[in-house]
Amino acid sequence: MASIKDPVAAHNLRMWERLARVGMMYTRPRGRPPRTRAGMRRFMDPRGRLKGVRLDGARVLGLAAGGGWDPVIFAKLGAATTVFDISPTQLKTVRDLARRERVTLRTVRGNMKDLSVFADGSFDVVWHCHSLVFVDDAPRVLHEAARVLAPGGTYLMSTMHPTTLRLYNTFTGTGWSPKLPYFSDQPMPYVNEWDATWTYGRLEVVAPTLEWGHRFETIVNSLAEARVVVDGLWEFSPGRPDPRPEPGSEAHLDTLFPAFIEVRGRKLPLP
Ligand SMILES: C[S@@+](CC[C@H](N)C(=O)[O-])C[C@H]1O[C@@H](n2cnc3c(N)ncnc32)[C@H](O)[C@@H]1O
């Protein structure tokens, strides 16, 4: 598999297997979706980015979407669903959940930099949440995602905000000191072991994933080059802002800058 020869993908694969072993956030289905179609859509897409997009009968690709509910909900909503991920454990989690929920979907293992297993225009929706950060070559992934999208299809992605990602764990006591200039294309350096530690409730695991804060111009222009025009772009921190965050904490930073971005695009019809 191409990913084995890709040192970034190979490293992040090892890290995701480590995260999945302990059941870290993003590696197990959280909560329980409502039974109604509207409730399921809200559960999966709380900000309504796919409002008006038909899912019943649609061909949906959950790109790097292992470990959670999303692909299973697409299948419950009547979509012919494929989930693609590099981690065998993340894919197994989805397969086990699909079996329990009595839906069928297809799982494919691979590196999102190479979607050659899929023909051009083979999906109506590409759902790509919280994973572009784990690849060095964002244009290549975005060109691939656009290639497999059918004309008129919808691409929806979320990832870390490129400014905020450069600032986590860099509080000096009076302000933040970015790990990298905004214009740098390097992966985020880790400032200490805590910076490389993932936490979820009482769970803690050191997993220094390689992460990139891809800039807006990279994302928007890469999509445009591949005939996907952006029709929505959002910056947000999830949940309610902590009214008294510990100075310098992630919660504090997330009140000052958005944690995440979301970008939606539509593939233009053929010329
Ligand atoms: C934060 S999780 C996102 C999981 C899911 N999309 C969600 O929101 O619950 C990131 C996922 O990206 C996958 N991943 C990381 N690098 C990848 C790559 N190069 N190709 C495919 N999947 C990758 C990981 O295995 C992991 O399942």
mmCIF file of C-alpha atoms and ligand atoms in Angstrom:
data_model
loop_
_atom_site.group_PDB
_atom_site.id
_atom_site.type_symbol
_atom_site.label_atom_id
_atom_site.label_comp_id
_atom_site.label_asym_id
_atom_site.label_seq_id
_atom_site.Cartn_x
_atom_site.Cartn_y
_atom_site.Cartn_z
ATOM 1 C CA MET A 1 0.000 0.000 0.000
ATOM 2 C CA ALA A 2 1.288 3.463 -0.951
ATOM 3 C CA SER A 3 0.872 4.729 2.624
ATOM 4 C CA ILE A 4 3.587 2.385 3.914
ATOM 5 C CA LYS A 5 6.113 4.153 1.673
ATOM 6 C CA ASP A 6 4.890 7.584 2.801
ATOM 7 C CA PRO A 7 6.771 8.350 6.036
ATOM 8 C CA VAL A 8 4.178 10.877 7.253
ATOM 9 C CA ALA A 9 1.285 8.487 6.679
ATOM 10 C CA ALA A 10 3.221 5.595 8.235
ATOM 11 C CA HIS A 11 3.975 7.636 11.364
ATOM 12 C CA ASN A 12 0.416 8.908 11.746
ATOM 13 C CA LEU A 13 -0.929 5.396 11.164
ATOM 14 C CA ARG A 14 1.156 4.197 14.151
ATOM 15 C CA MET A 15 -0.145 7.104 16.236
ATOM 16 C CA TRP A 16 -3.795 6.458 15.308
ATOM 17 C CA GLU A 17 -3.429 2.799 16.195
ATOM 18 C CA ARG A 18 -2.026 3.920 19.564
ATOM 19 C CA LEU A 19 -4.905 6.373 20.091
ATOM 20 C CA ALA A 20 -7.476 3.746 19.097
ATOM 21 C CA ARG A 21 -5.980 1.176 21.504
ATOM 22 C CA VAL A 22 -6.778 3.409 24.478
ATOM 23 C CA GLY A 23 -10.141 4.603 23.116
ATOM 24 C CA MET A 24 -9.135 8.261 22.772
ATOM 25 C CA MET A 25 -11.575 10.889 21.473
ATOM 26 C CA TYR A 26 -12.284 10.346 17.741
ATOM 27 C CA THR A 27 -11.665 6.591 18.044
ATOM 28 C CA ARG A 28 -14.999 5.480 19.458
ATOM 29 C CA PRO A 29 -18.580 6.348 18.614
ATOM 30 C CA ARG A 30 -19.710 9.022 21.073
ATOM 31 C CA GLY A 31 -23.312 9.459 22.219
ATOM 32 C CA ARG A 32 -26.373 7.972 20.630
ATOM 33 C CA PRO A 33 -28.068 9.555 17.586
ATOM 34 C CA PRO A 34 -31.820 10.158 17.698
ATOM 35 C CA ARG A 35 -34.044 7.827 15.665
ATOM 36 C CA THR A 36 -35.641 10.420 13.403
ATOM 37 C CA ARG A 37 -34.025 11.363 10.106
ATOM 38 C CA ALA A 38 -33.905 15.048 11.097
ATOM 39 C CA GLY A 39 -32.384 14.124 14.464
ATOM 40 C CA MET A 40 -29.724 11.954 12.850
ATOM 41 C CA ARG A 41 -28.789 14.723 10.439
ATOM 42 C CA ARG A 42 -28.501 17.223 13.318
ATOM 43 C CA PHE A 43 -26.385 14.775 15.355
ATOM 44 C CA MET A 44 -23.923 14.275 12.502
ATOM 45 C CA ASP A 45 -24.020 17.799 11.060
ATOM 46 C CA PRO A 46 -24.956 20.114 13.984
ATOM 47 C CA ARG A 47 -24.251 23.310 12.069
ATOM 48 C CA GLY A 48 -26.374 22.207 9.106
ATOM 49 C CA ARG A 49 -23.646 22.428 6.466
ATOM 50 C CA LEU A 50 -25.350 19.746 4.354
ATOM 51 C CA LYS A 51 -28.769 21.420 4.603
ATOM 52 C CA GLY A 52 -30.677 20.746 1.393
ATOM 53 C CA VAL A 53 -28.256 18.061 0.203
ATOM 54 C CA ARG A 54 -30.099 14.836 -0.636
ATOM 55 C CA LEU A 55 -28.591 11.854 1.175
ATOM 56 C CA ASP A 56 -31.150 9.135 0.469
ATOM 57 C CA GLY A 57 -29.702 7.249 -2.493
ATOM 58 C CA ALA A 58 -26.609 9.466 -2.648
ATOM 59 C CA ARG A 59 -23.113 7.996 -2.992
ATOM 60 C CA VAL A 60 -21.175 9.232 0.048
ATOM 61 C CA LEU A 61 -17.458 8.961 0.756
ATOM 62 C CA GLY A 62 -16.449 9.392 4.416
ATOM 63 C CA LEU A 63 -12.846 10.388 3.843
ATOM 64 C CA ALA A 64 -10.565 9.497 6.788
ATOM 65 C CA ALA A 65 -13.838 9.008 8.656
ATOM 66 C CA GLY A 66 -13.072 5.919 10.706
ATOM 67 C CA GLY A 67 -13.784 5.576 14.406
ATOM 68 C CA GLY A 68 -17.165 7.278 14.739
ATOM 69 C CA TRP A 69 -20.851 7.442 13.920
ATOM 70 C CA ASP A 70 -20.808 9.515 10.741
ATOM 71 C CA PRO A 71 -20.549 6.758 8.090
ATOM 72 C CA VAL A 72 -23.159 4.665 9.911
ATOM 73 C CA ILE A 73 -25.558 7.613 10.014
ATOM 74 C CA PHE A 74 -25.077 8.265 6.292
ATOM 75 C CA ALA A 75 -25.956 4.601 5.700
ATOM 76 C CA LYS A 76 -29.013 4.845 7.970
ATOM 77 C CA LEU A 77 -30.133 7.869 5.954
ATOM 78 C CA GLY A 78 -30.117 5.759 2.812
ATOM 79 C CA ALA A 79 -26.745 6.710 1.328
ATOM 80 C CA ALA A 80 -24.536 4.171 -0.427
ATOM 81 C CA THR A 81 -21.670 4.768 1.970
ATOM 82 C CA THR A 82 -17.954 4.143 1.638
ATOM 83 C CA VAL A 83 -15.591 4.891 4.494
ATOM 84 C CA PHE A 84 -11.913 5.306 3.699
ATOM 85 C CA ASP A 85 -9.228 5.455 6.395
ATOM 86 C CA ILE A 86 -5.605 4.474 6.918
ATOM 87 C CA SER A 87 -6.197 2.799 10.285
ATOM 88 C CA PRO A 88 -7.453 -0.797 10.304
ATOM 89 C CA THR A 89 -8.701 -0.329 13.883
ATOM 90 C CA GLN A 90 -10.657 2.823 13.000
ATOM 91 C CA LEU A 91 -12.257 0.947 10.088
ATOM 92 C CA LYS A 92 -13.058 -2.066 12.276
ATOM 93 C CA THR A 93 -14.807 0.246 14.765
ATOM 94 C CA VAL A 94 -17.089 1.464 11.958
ATOM 95 C CA ARG A 95 -17.712 -2.070 10.644
ATOM 96 C CA ASP A 96 -18.614 -3.317 14.156
ATOM 97 C CA LEU A 97 -20.963 -0.365 14.687
ATOM 98 C CA ALA A 98 -22.583 -0.876 11.269
ATOM 99 C CA ARG A 99 -23.196 -4.542 12.113
ATOM 100 C CA ARG A 100 -24.791 -3.620 15.467
ATOM 101 C CA GLU A 101 -26.945 -0.968 13.780
ATOM 102 C CA ARG A 102 -27.847 -3.344 10.917
ATOM 103 C CA VAL A 103 -26.654 -1.165 8.046
ATOM 104 C CA THR A 104 -24.286 -1.994 5.251
ATOM 105 C CA LEU A 105 -21.368 0.101 4.127
ATOM 106 C CA ARG A 106 -18.065 -0.406 2.380
ATOM 107 C CA THR A 107 -14.734 0.103 4.143
ATOM 108 C CA VAL A 108 -11.532 0.797 2.212
ATOM 109 C CA ARG A 109 -8.100 1.148 3.760
ATOM 110 C CA GLY A 110 -5.615 3.576 2.264
ATOM 111 C CA ASN A 111 -3.777 6.876 2.306
ATOM 112 C CA MET A 112 -5.989 9.858 1.444
ATOM 113 C CA LYS A 113 -3.180 11.193 -0.785
ATOM 114 C CA ASP A 114 -4.037 8.403 -3.224
ATOM 115 C CA LEU A 115 -7.710 7.729 -3.965
ATOM 116 C CA SER A 116 -6.955 5.876 -7.227
ATOM 117 C CA VAL A 117 -9.090 2.992 -6.002
ATOM 118 C CA PHE A 118 -12.090 5.241 -6.823
ATOM 119 C CA ALA A 119 -13.101 6.309 -10.346
ATOM 120 C CA ASP A 120 -13.549 9.972 -11.311
ATOM 121 C CA GLY A 121 -16.932 11.378 -10.291
ATOM 122 C CA SER A 122 -17.953 8.354 -8.233
ATOM 123 C CA PHE A 123 -19.416 10.205 -5.195
ATOM 124 C CA ASP A 124 -22.164 12.780 -4.703
ATOM 125 C CA VAL A 125 -20.855 13.818 -1.274
ATOM 126 C CA VAL A 126 -17.316 13.740 0.111
ATOM 127 C CA TRP A 127 -17.393 14.198 3.917
ATOM 128 C CA HIS A 128 -13.914 14.987 5.192
ATOM 129 C CA CYS A 129 -13.820 15.892 8.882
ATOM 130 C CA HIS A 130 -10.835 16.592 11.141
ATOM 131 C CA SER A 131 -8.142 14.887 9.151
ATOM 132 C CA LEU A 132 -6.503 17.207 6.572
ATOM 133 C CA VAL A 133 -4.245 18.287 9.441
ATOM 134 C CA PHE A 134 -2.529 14.859 9.298
ATOM 135 C CA VAL A 135 -1.178 15.195 5.751
ATOM 136 C CA ASP A 136 1.780 17.182 4.470
ATOM 137 C CA ASP A 137 0.488 17.623 0.906
ATOM 138 C CA ALA A 138 -2.963 19.209 1.220
ATOM 139 C CA PRO A 139 -3.295 20.149 -2.496
ATOM 140 C CA ARG A 140 -2.802 16.528 -3.497
ATOM 141 C CA VAL A 141 -5.534 15.326 -1.120
ATOM 142 C CA LEU A 142 -7.922 18.102 -2.165
ATOM 143 C CA HIS A 143 -7.343 17.404 -5.878
ATOM 144 C CA GLU A 144 -8.066 13.719 -5.229
ATOM 145 C CA ALA A 145 -11.223 14.507 -3.227
ATOM 146 C CA ALA A 146 -12.393 16.813 -6.046
ATOM 147 C CA ARG A 147 -11.607 14.223 -8.715
ATOM 148 C CA VAL A 148 -13.797 11.539 -7.114
ATOM 149 C CA LEU A 149 -16.666 14.031 -6.642
ATOM 150 C CA ALA A 150 -19.376 13.979 -9.313
ATOM 151 C CA PRO A 151 -20.353 17.245 -11.098
ATOM 152 C CA GLY A 152 -22.827 19.062 -8.832
ATOM 153 C CA GLY A 153 -21.553 17.088 -5.822
ATOM 154 C CA THR A 154 -20.801 18.529 -2.374
ATOM 155 C CA TYR A 155 -17.478 18.524 -0.542
ATOM 156 C CA LEU A 156 -17.475 19.313 3.174
ATOM 157 C CA MET A 157 -14.335 19.459 5.249
ATOM 158 C CA SER A 158 -13.254 20.590 8.698
ATOM 159 C CA THR A 159 -9.747 20.943 10.071
ATOM 160 C CA MET A 160 -7.690 22.870 12.622
ATOM 161 C CA HIS A 161 -7.599 26.646 12.262
ATOM 162 C CA PRO A 162 -4.174 27.477 10.785
ATOM 163 C CA THR A 163 -3.537 30.384 13.182
ATOM 164 C CA THR A 164 -4.749 28.738 16.379
ATOM 165 C CA LEU A 165 -2.886 25.472 15.732
ATOM 166 C CA ARG A 166 0.372 27.457 15.724
ATOM 167 C CA LEU A 167 -0.411 28.874 19.177
ATOM 168 C CA TYR A 168 -1.492 25.928 21.387
ATOM 169 C CA ASN A 169 0.730 25.448 24.467
ATOM 170 C CA THR A 170 2.854 28.505 23.724
ATOM 171 C CA PHE A 171 1.591 30.910 26.407
ATOM 172 C CA THR A 172 4.495 32.945 27.776
ATOM 173 C CA GLY A 173 2.644 34.419 30.757
ATOM 174 C CA THR A 174 1.771 37.597 28.890
ATOM 175 C CA GLY A 175 0.849 36.329 25.425
ATOM 176 C CA TRP A 176 1.285 33.560 22.868
ATOM 177 C CA SER A 177 4.416 32.856 20.848
ATOM 178 C CA PRO A 178 3.610 30.984 17.592
ATOM 179 C CA LYS A 179 5.412 27.673 17.064
ATOM 180 C CA LEU A 180 5.860 28.553 13.390
ATOM 181 C CA PRO A 181 5.345 31.635 11.212
ATOM 182 C CA TYR A 182 1.945 31.639 9.511
ATOM 183 C CA PHE A 183 3.748 31.243 6.162
ATOM 184 C CA SER A 184 5.708 28.106 7.122
ATOM 185 C CA ASP A 185 4.718 24.764 5.602
ATOM 186 C CA GLN A 186 6.495 22.705 8.275
ATOM 187 C CA PRO A 187 4.673 20.319 10.621
ATOM 188 C CA MET A 188 3.950 21.742 14.079
ATOM 189 C CA PRO A 189 6.907 21.239 16.424
ATOM 190 C CA TYR A 190 6.073 19.952 19.926
ATOM 191 C CA VAL A 191 7.134 22.280 22.718
ATOM 192 C CA ASN A 192 7.137 19.611 25.463
ATOM 193 C CA GLU A 193 5.723 16.163 26.261
ATOM 194 C CA TRP A 194 2.411 17.611 27.433
ATOM 195 C CA ASP A 195 2.007 19.245 24.029
ATOM 196 C CA ALA A 196 2.157 15.743 22.462
ATOM 197 C CA THR A 197 -0.286 14.272 25.005
ATOM 198 C CA TRP A 198 -3.881 13.576 23.981
ATOM 199 C CA THR A 199 -6.436 13.668 26.788
ATOM 200 C CA TYR A 200 -10.082 12.665 26.949
ATOM 201 C CA GLY A 201 -11.690 12.676 30.397
ATOM 202 C CA ARG A 202 -9.259 10.672 32.525
ATOM 203 C CA LEU A 203 -7.531 9.099 29.517
ATOM 204 C CA GLU A 204 -4.056 10.332 28.609
ATOM 205 C CA VAL A 205 -1.686 9.086 25.930
ATOM 206 C CA VAL A 206 1.451 10.544 24.391
ATOM 207 C CA ALA A 207 0.924 10.430 20.613
ATOM 208 C CA PRO A 208 2.955 13.014 18.686
ATOM 209 C CA THR A 209 0.971 12.937 15.441
ATOM 210 C CA LEU A 210 2.510 14.930 12.586
ATOM 211 C CA GLU A 211 0.190 17.889 11.979
ATOM 212 C CA TRP A 212 0.020 20.748 9.484
ATOM 213 C CA GLY A 213 -1.951 23.985 9.787
ATOM 214 C CA HIS A 214 -2.908 24.333 6.129
ATOM 215 C CA ARG A 215 -3.718 27.893 5.167
ATOM 216 C CA PHE A 216 -7.008 29.127 3.708
ATOM 217 C CA GLU A 217 -5.363 30.050 0.404
ATOM 218 C CA THR A 218 -4.035 26.483 0.043
ATOM 219 C CA ILE A 219 -7.423 24.942 0.709
ATOM 220 C CA VAL A 220 -9.582 27.299 -1.344
ATOM 221 C CA ASN A 221 -7.198 27.515 -4.313
ATOM 222 C CA SER A 222 -6.529 23.752 -4.415
ATOM 223 C CA LEU A 223 -10.263 23.109 -4.589
ATOM 224 C CA ALA A 224 -10.753 25.804 -7.244
ATOM 225 C CA GLU A 225 -7.969 24.282 -9.389
ATOM 226 C CA ALA A 226 -9.984 21.064 -9.358
ATOM 227 C CA ARG A 227 -13.292 22.806 -10.265
ATOM 228 C CA VAL A 228 -14.723 22.767 -6.745
ATOM 229 C CA VAL A 229 -15.965 26.255 -5.861
ATOM 230 C CA VAL A 230 -16.202 27.189 -2.211
ATOM 231 C CA ASP A 231 -19.720 28.265 -1.226
ATOM 232 C CA GLY A 232 -19.248 28.347 2.543
ATOM 233 C CA LEU A 233 -16.381 28.937 4.961
ATOM 234 C CA TRP A 234 -16.732 29.030 8.758
ATOM 235 C CA GLU A 235 -14.389 29.580 11.723
ATOM 236 C CA PHE A 236 -15.512 28.391 15.148
ATOM 237 C CA SER A 237 -14.648 26.932 18.535
ATOM 238 C CA PRO A 238 -16.983 24.115 19.536
ATOM 239 C CA GLY A 239 -19.194 24.157 22.618
ATOM 240 C CA ARG A 240 -19.915 27.046 24.968
ATOM 241 C CA PRO A 241 -16.945 29.294 25.712
ATOM 242 C CA ASP A 242 -15.469 28.681 29.175
ATOM 243 C CA PRO A 243 -16.330 31.888 31.142
ATOM 244 C CA ARG A 244 -13.188 31.608 33.357
ATOM 245 C CA PRO A 245 -10.600 29.645 31.385
ATOM 246 C CA GLU A 246 -7.193 28.973 32.932
ATOM 247 C CA PRO A 247 -4.821 31.571 31.415
ATOM 248 C CA GLY A 248 -2.805 30.018 28.606
ATOM 249 C CA SER A 249 -4.974 26.880 28.358
ATOM 250 C CA GLU A 250 -6.473 25.543 25.134
ATOM 251 C CA ALA A 251 -9.888 26.612 26.444
ATOM 252 C CA HIS A 252 -8.535 30.142 26.897
ATOM 253 C CA LEU A 253 -7.053 30.248 23.396
ATOM 254 C CA ASP A 254 -10.317 28.929 21.946
ATOM 255 C CA THR A 255 -12.139 31.955 23.370
ATOM 256 C CA LEU A 256 -9.713 34.245 21.508
ATOM 257 C CA PHE A 257 -9.304 32.398 18.208
ATOM 258 C CA PRO A 258 -11.380 29.746 16.408
ATOM 259 C CA ALA A 259 -10.261 26.149 17.013
ATOM 260 C CA PHE A 260 -11.595 24.838 13.699
ATOM 261 C CA ILE A 261 -12.521 25.805 10.191
ATOM 262 C CA GLU A 262 -15.150 24.261 7.952
ATOM 263 C CA VAL A 263 -15.129 24.626 4.171
ATOM 264 C CA ARG A 264 -17.887 23.565 1.808
ATOM 265 C CA GLY A 265 -17.518 23.331 -1.948
ATOM 266 C CA ARG A 266 -19.593 22.306 -4.970
ATOM 267 C CA LYS A 267 -18.112 20.608 -8.004
ATOM 268 C CA LEU A 268 -18.881 22.554 -11.145
ATOM 269 C CA PRO A 269 -20.757 20.789 -13.920
ATOM 270 C CA LEU A 270 -18.629 19.622 -16.836
ATOM 271 C CA PRO A 271 -17.786 22.485 -19.276
HETATM 272 C C1 LIG B 1 -9.596 12.949 14.023
HETATM 273 S S1 LIG B 1 -9.878 11.383 13.234
HETATM 274 C C2 LIG B 1 -11.342 11.747 12.370
HETATM 275 C C3 LIG B 1 -12.319 10.680 12.564
HETATM 276 C C4 LIG B 1 -13.719 11.023 12.032
HETATM 277 N N1 LIG B 1 -13.636 11.739 10.783
HETATM 278 C C5 LIG B 1 -14.473 11.832 13.058
HETATM 279 O O1 LIG B 1 -14.608 13.061 12.873
HETATM 280 O O2 LIG B 1 -14.930 11.232 14.028
HETATM 281 C C6 LIG B 1 -8.665 11.384 11.934
HETATM 282 C C7 LIG B 1 -8.694 10.128 11.075
HETATM 283 O O3 LIG B 1 -7.782 10.323 10.007
HETATM 284 C C8 LIG B 1 -7.189 9.074 9.718
HETATM 285 N N2 LIG B 1 -5.969 9.356 8.945
HETATM 286 C C9 LIG B 1 -4.843 9.988 9.352
HETATM 287 N N3 LIG B 1 -3.971 10.094 8.326
HETATM 288 C C10 LIG B 1 -4.564 9.512 7.247
HETATM 289 C C11 LIG B 1 -4.181 9.325 5.887
HETATM 290 N N4 LIG B 1 -3.010 9.750 5.424
HETATM 291 N N5 LIG B 1 -5.052 8.715 5.050
HETATM 292 C C12 LIG B 1 -6.250 8.266 5.500
HETATM 293 N N6 LIG B 1 -6.669 8.407 6.776
HETATM 294 C C13 LIG B 1 -5.839 9.048 7.641
HETATM 295 C C14 LIG B 1 -6.961 8.441 11.084
HETATM 296 O O4 LIG B 1 -6.768 7.053 11.016
HETATM 297 C C15 LIG B 1 -8.245 8.854 11.811
HETATM 298 O O5 LIG B 1 -9.237 7.877 11.707
#
